[in-house]
Amino acid sequence: MAQPPPLIINVEHRRNFSLNGKWQTIVDLYDTGYYDSHMALEENGFFKNEKPRHRSDRIEYEFIPANNLLVPGDWNTQREKLYYYEGSIWYKKDFDAVLSKDRRFFVYFGAANYRADVYCNGVRLGAHVGGYTPFNFELTAHLRRKGNFLVVRVNAGRSQEAVPMAMTDWWNYGGLTRSVLLVQVPKTFIRDYFIQLKKGSLDLVAGWVQLDGPKARQRVAVRIPEAGVEQTVVTNARGFAQIEFPATLKWWSPEQPKLYRVIVTAETDEVEDEIGFRCIETRGADILLNGRPIFLRGICLHEESPFPNQGRASRREEAEVLLTWAKELNCNFVRLAHYTHNENMTRAADRMGLLVWAEIPVYWNMAWKNRATRENAKNQLAEMISRDKNKASVVLWSVSNETPSDLKERDRFLLELVQLAKRMDPTRLTTAALHIGHATVFTNTQTQFTMRDTMGEQLDVVSFNRYIGWYDALPDHCDNVMFDTIYKNKPHIVSEFGADGLAGYHGDRNTRWTEEFQEYSYKKQLAMYARVPFLRGASPWILKDFRSPKRVLPGIQDDWNRKGVISFQGERKKAFYVLQRFYKKLKEEKLV
Ligand code: GCU
């Protein structure tokens, strides 16, 4: 399937017109508007938006204002009937356009879960697969001044060959879940750029600029006015030019999240961005931020609204509340699991000073041998890196979560992802949330876990998930657990641990599902991981309760995973304060 054209980055700082708001919709469970009865593509599908011309005409569909959905937003929490819906819904938006012969128009989608087929004025533009990364299509040739209409078929179907595969422990929120923008650019415009400190340097800015359009060879200036630096380059016949220049900059860090106004000026276009400059690297078992060892005091997040009874998060104010909660925990790090979160999250992390673990949904056991699955995963990784490669807060690209070790096809699949990440962005670290092997000895006395995984050697940072006290034995068993690793010269992060606790359900610490059980689990797990000398980071699972179809225990789960230290209604559970105190002490001890 042809991929959408290359991504336009930093759309929020370009001339754009929001298409957010009410879209007229048609629920189409059997894809009547997409396939004919022989399952061939329907040439007069719903994307034509046809109306009867004569009273005898037969048109069996209609977009009407009453059947609308809000964009951005998942459909599951907008209509009771759509709560469990995972089929197709057609979206339609009417708009006019101020055309000009030297301007080009693109439609930009922050994300659409899971597959989007996009049409403009009845003409098919293409499709995108993957529910968590941005994509755009050019509209220029199809637009008229009045009466344009965009139609998007969004299908949320799951499958074993998809990315993620058919089973996940999170809700499959369907729809146009993030903003849709009409982006206006000059005929030849600055489509993409990479402007960061050179790998391993603290005073050299390096990267490149990419133009898109007929006037490929142009003089392009990159300026950081506050730092008094400017470099001018000339793009080649492909519109590409590398940049490299010395600069004395205040380095970005959680304590000082300094962002600079960066201006890229070509002869036909100019784009402004806010970019932080910092250096992230490893030295043996340490992670260094701007040359100094750092311990990542983290928490995991799903992309769900912090506001009660909502679904997918996408707005700036939601990002700011979620990250404020993380800061309240004394975090300097967030793991944005298990897929690429919306750009408001990484922009907010840049502004607020939180290091970010970014991830694609290669989750549990995938169709490792399926080429289309692998290409889909690579495409989602490329779109994530393309969008966020200038965000100082993002320091880790994670290529998977809890995938089976000792499986050759899984290793080949993940290795291609790691190599792609390194090619696209040599400045950041790669990781994956691995299983920490299996207990070598699991008795009531001592338990020894040794980190080994066939992918370990390929990653900059070795991370692992393990829930001693929730999935393995009970919290007291944490006292008898030791950890070791075969990767003596690599940093490690414990990327998940924790326990469920239903907010407001109280009992003794041995009564599962109570806040007291969760609180005691945290006390024991944190004490256990504090004894692991090769850990350089922790991200307990998870900041807030989240919806999951896997969590069906009546009266306790009811479609919610209760491992949040904050409930889905925003109540802080007892475990919240255990973690908050632990990180406060760690922060004071390690002065990082
Ligand atoms: C798993 C997985 C998470 C899941 C969590 C849990 O390890 O990575 O996606 O939600 O543990 O079981 O709650």
PDB file of C-alpha atoms in Angstrom, residues 28-29 31 75 84-89 113 154-157:
ATOM      1  CA  ASP A  28     -20.418   1.555   8.636  1.00  0.00           C
ATOM      2  CA  LEU A  29     -19.875  -1.774  10.392  1.00  0.00           C
ATOM      3  CA  ASP A  31     -17.932  -1.289   5.105  1.00  0.00           C
ATOM      4  CA  TRP A  75     -15.742   7.686  19.219  1.00  0.00           C
ATOM      5  CA  TYR A  84     -16.947  -1.197  22.251  1.00  0.00           C
ATOM      6  CA  TYR A  85     -17.107  -0.348  18.529  1.00  0.00           C
ATOM      7  CA  GLU A  86     -14.081  -1.385  16.420  1.00  0.00           C
ATOM      8  CA  GLY A  87     -15.442  -1.170  12.871  1.00  0.00           C
ATOM      9  CA  SER A  88     -15.434   1.678  10.318  1.00  0.00           C
ATOM     10  CA  ILE A  89     -16.823   5.158  10.684  1.00  0.00           C
ATOM     11  CA  ASN A 113      -6.743   4.863  14.906  1.00  0.00           C
ATOM     12  CA  VAL A 154     -11.446   5.306   9.913  1.00  0.00           C
ATOM     13  CA  ASN A 155     -11.362   1.599  10.716  1.00  0.00           C
ATOM     14  CA  ALA A 156     -10.357   0.478  14.211  1.00  0.00           C
ATOM     15  CA  GLY A 157     -10.189  -3.234  13.450  1.00  0.00           C
TER      16      GLY A 157
END
